[in-house]
Coordinates of C-alpha atoms and ligand atoms in Angstrom, one line a residue:
X1 CA 0.0 0.0 0.0
X2 CA 1.2 3.5 -0.8
X3 CA 1.7 6.0 1.9
X4 CA -1.2 8.1 0.6
X5 CA -3.6 5.1 0.8
X6 CA -2.5 4.4 4.4
X7 CA -3.1 8.0 5.4
X8 CA -6.5 7.9 3.8
X9 CA -7.5 4.9 5.8
X10 CA -9.7 6.2 8.7
X11 CA -8.2 5.8 12.1
X12 CA -11.4 4.1 13.2
X13 CA -10.7 1.4 10.6
X14 CA -7.1 1.0 11.8
X15 CA -5.4 3.8 9.8
X16 CA -3.1 6.2 11.5
X17 CA -4.8 9.2 13.1
X18 CA -4.4 12.7 11.7
X19 CA -2.7 13.7 15.0
X20 CA -1.1 11.6 17.8
X21 CA -2.9 13.2 20.8
X22 CA -6.5 14.3 21.4
X23 CA -7.2 18.0 20.6
X24 CA -10.0 19.1 23.0
X25 CA -13.0 21.1 21.7
X26 CA -12.2 23.9 24.2
X27 CA -9.5 24.7 26.7
X28 CA -8.4 27.4 29.0
X29 CA -5.1 29.3 28.7
X30 CA -3.4 30.4 31.9
X31 CA -0.1 32.4 31.7
X32 CA 2.5 33.5 34.1
X33 CA 0.8 36.8 34.8
X34 CA -2.4 35.0 35.8
X35 CA -0.4 32.8 38.2
X36 CA 1.3 35.9 39.7
X37 CA -2.1 37.6 40.1
X38 CA -3.5 34.6 42.0
X39 CA -0.4 34.3 44.2
X40 CA -0.7 38.0 45.1
X41 CA -4.3 37.5 46.1
X42 CA -3.3 34.5 48.2
X43 CA -0.7 36.7 50.0
X44 CA -3.2 39.5 50.6
X45 CA -5.6 40.0 53.6
X46 CA -8.7 39.1 51.6
X47 CA -9.3 35.6 50.1
X48 CA -13.0 36.5 49.5
X49 CA -15.2 39.6 49.7
X50 CA -12.1 41.7 49.3
X51 CA -10.9 44.4 46.8
X52 CA -10.3 42.1 43.9
X53 CA -14.0 41.4 43.6
X54 CA -14.9 45.1 43.0
X55 CA -11.9 45.5 40.7
X56 CA -12.9 42.6 38.5
X57 CA -16.6 43.8 38.5
X58 CA -15.6 47.3 37.6
X59 CA -13.3 46.3 34.8
X60 CA -15.8 43.8 33.4
X61 CA -18.7 46.4 33.5
X62 CA -16.4 48.8 31.6
X63 CA -15.5 46.2 29.1
X64 CA -19.1 45.4 28.1
X65 CA -20.3 49.0 28.6
X66 CA -22.8 48.1 31.4
X67 CA -23.3 50.2 34.6
X68 CA -23.1 47.3 37.0
X69 CA -21.4 43.9 37.0
X70 CA -22.0 41.4 39.9
X71 CA -19.8 38.3 40.3
X72 CA -21.2 34.9 41.1
X73 CA -19.6 31.6 42.0
X74 CA -20.7 30.1 38.6
X75 CA -22.6 31.0 35.5
X76 CA -25.4 28.8 36.8
X77 CA -25.5 30.8 40.1
X78 CA -25.5 34.0 38.1
X79 CA -28.5 32.7 36.1
X80 CA -30.3 31.9 39.4
X81 CA -29.5 35.4 40.7
X82 CA -30.9 36.9 37.5
X83 CA -34.1 34.8 37.7
X84 CA -34.5 35.9 41.3
X85 CA -33.9 39.6 40.5
X86 CA -36.4 39.4 37.6
X87 CA -39.0 38.4 40.2
X88 CA -39.7 34.9 38.8
X89 CA -41.7 32.8 41.2
X90 CA -44.3 30.0 41.4
X91 CA -47.0 30.5 38.7
X92 CA -44.7 32.5 36.4
X93 CA -43.4 31.4 33.0
X94 CA -40.1 32.2 31.4
X95 CA -39.6 31.5 27.7
X96 CA -36.3 30.1 26.6
X97 CA -34.6 28.0 23.9
X98 CA -34.4 24.2 23.9
X99 CA -30.9 24.4 22.3
X100 CA -28.8 25.3 25.3
X101 CA -27.1 23.9 28.3
X102 CA -29.7 22.8 30.8
X103 CA -28.7 25.5 33.3
X104 CA -30.6 28.2 31.3
X105 CA -33.9 26.4 31.9
X106 CA -33.0 25.0 35.3
X107 CA -32.7 28.5 36.8
X108 CA -36.3 29.1 36.1
X109 CA -37.2 25.9 38.0
X110 CA -35.0 27.0 40.9
X111 CA -37.5 29.8 41.3
X112 CA -40.5 27.3 41.1
X113 CA -41.4 29.0 37.8
X114 CA -42.1 27.2 34.6
X115 CA -39.7 27.1 31.6
X116 CA -41.5 27.3 28.3
X117 CA -39.5 26.5 25.3
X118 CA -39.7 28.3 21.9
X119 CA -38.1 26.8 18.9
X120 CA -34.9 28.3 17.2
X121 CA -34.2 30.0 14.0
X122 CA -32.7 27.6 11.4
X123 CA -29.9 30.0 10.4
X124 CA -28.3 30.9 13.8
X125 CA -30.0 28.3 16.1
X126 CA -30.9 31.2 18.4
X127 CA -34.5 31.5 19.7
X128 CA -37.0 32.5 17.1
X129 CA -38.9 35.8 18.0
X130 CA -42.0 34.6 16.3
X131 CA -42.0 31.4 18.3
X132 CA -41.6 33.5 21.5
X133 CA -44.6 35.5 20.5
X134 CA -46.7 32.4 20.1
X135 CA -45.7 31.1 23.6
X136 CA -46.7 34.2 25.5
X137 CA -49.5 33.8 28.1
X138 CA -50.7 36.0 30.9
X139 CA -48.2 34.1 33.1
X140 CA -45.1 35.1 31.1
X141 CA -42.6 37.1 33.1
X142 CA -39.2 36.7 31.4
X143 CA -37.5 35.7 28.2
X144 CA -34.1 33.9 28.3
X145 CA -32.4 34.0 24.9
X146 CA -29.1 32.3 24.5
X147 CA -26.3 33.6 22.2
X148 CA -25.7 30.2 20.8
X149 CA -22.0 29.5 19.9
X150 CA -21.3 33.2 20.5
X151 CA -23.7 34.6 17.9
X152 CA -26.1 37.0 19.6
X153 CA -29.7 36.2 19.6
X154 CA -32.2 38.5 17.7
X155 CA -32.1 41.0 20.6
X156 CA -34.0 43.9 19.0
X157 CA -37.0 41.7 18.2
X158 CA -36.8 40.0 21.6
X159 CA -36.6 43.3 23.5
X160 CA -39.5 44.7 21.4
X161 CA -41.7 41.7 22.4
X162 CA -40.5 42.1 26.1
X163 CA -41.4 45.8 26.0
X164 CA -44.8 45.2 24.6
X165 CA -45.7 42.6 27.3
X166 CA -43.7 44.0 30.2
X167 CA -41.2 41.1 30.4
X168 CA -37.7 40.9 31.7
X169 CA -35.0 39.8 29.2
X170 CA -32.2 37.7 30.8
X171 CA -29.7 37.1 28.1
X172 CA -27.6 34.0 28.6
X173 CA -24.4 35.2 27.1
X174 CA -22.2 32.4 28.5
X175 CA -21.0 31.8 24.9
X176 CA -20.8 35.4 23.9
X177 CA -18.4 37.5 26.0
X178 CA -16.9 40.1 23.6
X179 CA -19.6 39.6 21.0
X180 CA -21.3 42.7 19.4
X181 CA -24.8 43.2 18.2
X182 CA -25.5 46.3 16.0
X183 CA -22.3 47.9 17.3
X184 CA -23.3 47.4 21.0
X185 CA -21.4 45.0 23.2
X186 CA -23.3 42.0 24.5
X187 CA -23.7 42.8 28.2
X188 CA -25.3 46.2 27.9
X189 CA -28.3 45.3 25.7
X190 CA -30.7 43.1 27.7
X191 CA -32.1 43.9 31.1
X192 CA -29.6 41.5 32.6
X193 CA -26.9 39.5 30.8
X194 CA -25.2 36.4 32.2
X195 CA -21.7 35.2 31.7
X196 CA -19.7 32.1 32.7
X197 CA -16.0 31.7 33.5
X198 CA -15.9 28.0 33.3
X199 CA -12.5 26.9 31.7
X200 CA -14.0 26.3 28.3
X201 CA -15.4 29.8 28.1
X202 CA -13.6 33.0 26.8
X203 CA -12.0 33.9 30.1
X204 CA -11.9 31.7 33.2
X205 CA -11.8 31.9 37.0
X206 CA -11.9 28.1 37.4
X207 CA -15.6 28.3 38.2
X208 CA -17.3 31.7 38.1
X209 CA -20.0 33.8 36.6
X210 CA -21.3 37.4 36.2
X211 CA -24.5 39.3 35.7
X212 CA -24.3 42.7 34.1
X213 CA -27.1 45.2 34.1
X214 CA -27.8 49.0 33.8
X215 CA -30.6 48.8 36.4
X216 CA -29.4 49.8 40.0
X217 CA -32.3 47.8 41.6
X218 CA -31.3 44.6 39.9
X219 CA -27.7 45.2 40.9
X220 CA -28.6 45.7 44.6
X221 CA -30.8 42.6 44.6
X222 CA -28.1 40.5 42.8
X223 CA -25.5 41.5 45.4
X224 CA -27.8 40.6 48.3
X225 CA -28.9 37.4 46.7
X226 CA -25.4 36.1 46.4
X227 CA -24.7 36.9 50.0
X228 CA -27.5 35.1 51.9
X229 CA -29.9 38.0 51.4
X230 CA -27.8 40.1 53.8
X231 CA -27.9 43.9 53.1
X232 CA -24.2 44.6 53.7
X233 CA -20.9 42.7 53.1
X234 CA -18.2 41.9 55.6
X235 CA -15.6 44.3 54.1
X236 CA -18.0 47.2 54.2
X237 CA -18.9 46.4 57.9
X238 CA -15.2 46.1 58.8
X239 CA -14.3 49.5 57.2
X240 CA -17.3 51.1 59.0
X241 CA -16.3 49.5 62.3
X242 CA -19.7 47.8 62.5
X243 CA -20.8 44.3 63.5
X244 CA -24.6 44.6 63.0
X245 CA -26.1 43.1 59.8
X246 CA -29.5 42.2 58.6
X247 CA -30.7 39.4 56.5
X248 CA -33.7 40.8 54.6
X249 CA -34.5 38.1 52.1
X250 CA -33.6 34.5 51.5
X251 CA -30.4 34.3 49.5
X252 CA -27.5 32.0 49.0
X253 CA -23.7 31.9 49.3
X254 CA -22.9 32.4 45.6
X255 CA -19.8 34.6 46.2
X256 CA -16.8 34.5 43.9
X257 CA -13.6 34.6 46.0
X258 CA -10.8 37.2 45.5
X259 CA -8.5 34.4 44.4
X260 CA -10.8 33.8 41.4
X261 CA -11.5 37.5 40.7
X262 CA -7.7 38.2 40.6
X263 CA -7.5 35.5 37.9
X264 CA -10.5 36.8 36.0
X265 CA -9.2 40.4 36.0
X266 CA -5.9 39.2 34.5
X267 CA -7.7 37.0 31.9
X268 CA -9.9 40.0 31.0
X269 CA -6.8 41.9 29.8
X270 CA -6.3 39.2 27.1
X271 CA -9.9 39.0 25.9
X272 CA -9.4 41.1 22.8
X273 CA -6.5 39.0 21.5
X274 CA -8.3 35.8 22.4
X275 CA -11.4 36.9 20.4
X276 CA -9.2 37.9 17.5
X277 CA -7.6 34.4 17.4
X278 CA -11.0 32.8 17.6
X279 CA -12.2 34.9 14.7
X280 CA -9.1 33.8 12.7
X281 CA -9.8 30.1 13.4
X282 CA -13.5 30.5 12.4
X283 CA -12.4 32.2 9.1
X284 CA -10.1 29.3 8.3
X285 CA -12.8 26.8 9.0
X286 CA -15.3 28.7 6.9
X287 CA -12.8 28.9 4.1
X288 CA -11.8 25.2 4.2
X289 CA -15.4 23.8 4.6
X290 CA -17.3 26.3 2.4
X291 CA -16.9 24.0 -0.7
X292 CA -17.6 20.7 1.1
X293 CA -21.1 19.5 0.3
X294 CA -21.3 17.4 3.4
X295 CA -20.7 20.3 5.8
X296 CA -22.8 23.4 6.6
X297 CA -20.8 26.1 8.4
X298 CA -22.4 28.4 10.9
X299 CA -24.3 31.4 9.5
X300 CA -23.3 34.9 10.7
X301 CA -25.6 37.9 10.3
X302 CA -23.9 41.0 9.0
X303 CA -25.0 43.2 11.9
X304 CA -23.3 40.8 14.4
X305 CA -19.7 40.1 15.5
X306 CA -19.8 36.7 17.1
X307 CA -17.5 35.8 19.9
X308 CA -17.0 32.1 18.7
X309 CA -17.2 30.1 21.9
X310 CA -18.1 27.1 19.8
X311 CA -17.7 26.3 16.1
X312 CA -20.8 24.1 15.4
X313 CA -21.0 22.6 11.9
X314 CA -24.1 20.8 10.7
X315 CA -23.6 17.7 8.6
X316 CA -25.6 17.4 5.4
X317 CA -26.6 13.9 6.2
X318 CA -28.2 13.3 2.8
X319 CA -24.7 13.7 1.3
X320 CA -23.2 11.1 3.7
X321 CA -23.5 7.4 3.9
X322 CA -23.1 7.6 7.7
X323 CA -24.9 9.0 10.7
X324 CA -23.7 11.9 12.8
X325 CA -22.6 9.5 15.4
X326 CA -20.4 7.6 13.0
X327 CA -18.7 10.9 11.9
X328 CA -18.3 11.8 15.5
X329 CA -16.6 8.5 16.3
X330 CA -14.4 8.7 13.2
X331 CA -13.2 12.2 14.1
X332 CA -12.6 11.2 17.7
X333 CA -10.5 8.3 16.4
X334 CA -8.5 10.9 14.4
X335 CA -7.9 12.6 17.7
X336 CA -10.1 15.5 17.0
X337 CA -12.1 16.2 20.2
X338 CA -15.4 17.0 18.5
X339 CA -18.5 17.4 20.7
X340 CA -22.2 18.0 20.4
X341 CA -23.9 21.1 21.7
X342 CA -26.6 20.4 22.7
X343 CA -29.0 17.7 23.4
X344 CA -32.2 19.8 23.4
X345 CA -33.1 20.5 27.1
X346 CA -36.7 19.1 26.8
X347 CA -35.3 15.7 25.7
X348 CA -33.3 15.1 28.9
X349 CA -35.0 12.5 31.1
X350 CA -35.7 15.0 33.9
X351 CA -37.7 17.2 31.6
X352 CA -39.4 14.3 29.8
X353 CA -40.5 12.7 33.1
X354 CA -41.5 15.9 34.8
X355 CA -43.2 17.7 31.9
X356 CA -44.1 14.9 29.5
X357 CA -42.0 15.9 26.5
X358 CA -41.8 13.1 24.0
X359 CA -39.7 14.7 21.2
X360 CA -41.1 16.4 18.1
X361 CA -42.2 19.5 20.0
X362 CA -39.4 21.7 18.7
X363 CA -38.6 20.4 15.2
X364 CA -36.0 23.0 14.2
X365 CA -33.9 22.5 17.3
X366 CA -34.4 18.7 17.2
X367 CA -33.4 18.5 13.5
X368 CA -30.3 20.6 14.1
X369 CA -29.3 18.5 17.0
X370 CA -29.2 15.4 14.8
X371 CA -26.7 17.1 12.5
X372 CA -24.5 19.1 14.9
X373 CA -20.9 18.6 15.6
X374 CA -18.8 21.2 17.5
X375 CA -15.2 21.4 16.2
X376 CA -12.3 22.4 18.5
X377 CA -12.4 26.2 19.1
X378 CA -10.2 27.9 21.6
X379 CA -7.7 30.8 21.4
X380 CA -4.5 28.8 22.2
X381 CA -5.0 26.5 19.2
X382 CA -1.9 26.5 17.0
X383 CA -2.1 26.8 13.2
X384 CA -1.1 23.2 13.2
X385 CA -4.0 22.3 15.4
X386 CA -6.4 24.1 12.9
X387 CA -4.7 22.3 10.0
X388 CA -5.3 19.0 11.8
X389 CA -9.0 19.7 12.3
X390 CA -9.4 20.7 8.7
X391 CA -7.5 17.6 7.4
X392 CA -9.6 15.3 9.6
X393 CA -12.9 16.7 8.6
X394 CA -12.0 16.5 4.9
X395 CA -10.6 13.0 5.3
X396 CA -13.7 11.7 7.2
X397 CA -16.3 13.5 5.1
X398 CA -14.7 12.4 1.8
X399 CA -14.7 8.8 3.0
X400 CA -18.4 8.9 3.9
X401 CA -19.6 11.2 1.1
X402 CA -21.9 9.9 -1.6
Ligands
LIG1 C1 -21.5 27.4 30.5 C2 -22.9 27.7 30.4 C3 -23.7 27.9 31.5 C4 -23.3 27.6 32.9 O1 -22.2 28.1 33.3 P1 -21.4 27.5 34.5 O2 -20.4 28.5 34.8 O3 -20.8 26.2 34.0 O4 -22.3 27.2 35.6 C5 -25.0 28.3 31.2 N1 -25.5 28.5 30.0 C6 -24.7 28.3 28.9 C7 -25.3 28.5 27.6 C8 -23.4 27.8 29.1 O5 -22.7 27.6 28.0

């Protein structure tokens, strides 16, 4: 057998893989400055509720152009805080997309309210404003759009609907830190915007999250909610020489420590260069796959600058003799760490059992799910890594194409 033949043989069939080690779909990058910042926080007087928290919040708010930014211990905790601040409670409904991480809908359940799903737009896989409209009842209180893969949802249309019915828009921008929508930064557009600092996201604090808002009442409620519902924090009391505090509502301990905030602040300085690198990688993918019949690359509206958290391709299955799962397995065997985002939330056993979903309720999201594959996308990918992904996708899709 010639070398060319050997290399064409899929790794899943015993051929040699495109690369020797697994390339993950997402990964943090932590540099020496990050480590020094964390060490400095560890040597300081405040491991939590100290000055790093406010510094990170102020820098973050400035970055996205919002008046307030409130840290939380995770993106999920931040979603819970936003659901609380929006006033969601038993008997209320909140409309969200099925094509997201379960946390987006779960935060509604934390408040004993009801998540109502609305199907997505076929182009961007973000929530369809017409579908939102059709799901609104007198119980509706909030809309939770998700900026899927880093492409902002149709925010103008969503805010217009919210305005008309008096609803609160909580934008789940866990994929979209640094994205722009009609020249505005994601983070200052919706009533509240939620971010995550999990290691696969644009910046990381290990675990962590943030809510941004321009509304001072939401900001106050969010700060209390993450601190047991107590109306002052330990540092403020210390500097005022006070011991007295009051718990005025039922909150949680959702605080993000100074150690984590020091890391977040340092990571934030590199956001622009990280985004630029992600844009470059997306452009190379779009260029390489544009002419492959078996692959549909993500659509980007011209009024949007996506932040490219994920790079989800859709397989044109009628052009392939294989299923999505076979392509997935074949790419994994080539050491390309592809993934699937997401199993639609209503199809998870918990949602099926509790709410009686059977599948078929959200045809656009469900059909997309059958075809989706997330390719590796993170800012520290080398050109060689990108070449490997492109080579593997071409190798596997040519093999299965018909
Ligand atoms: C990551 C993510 C979350 C949750 O964030 P955590 O920080 O992991 O709790 C919520 N929604 C979406 C869309 C996410 O991608």
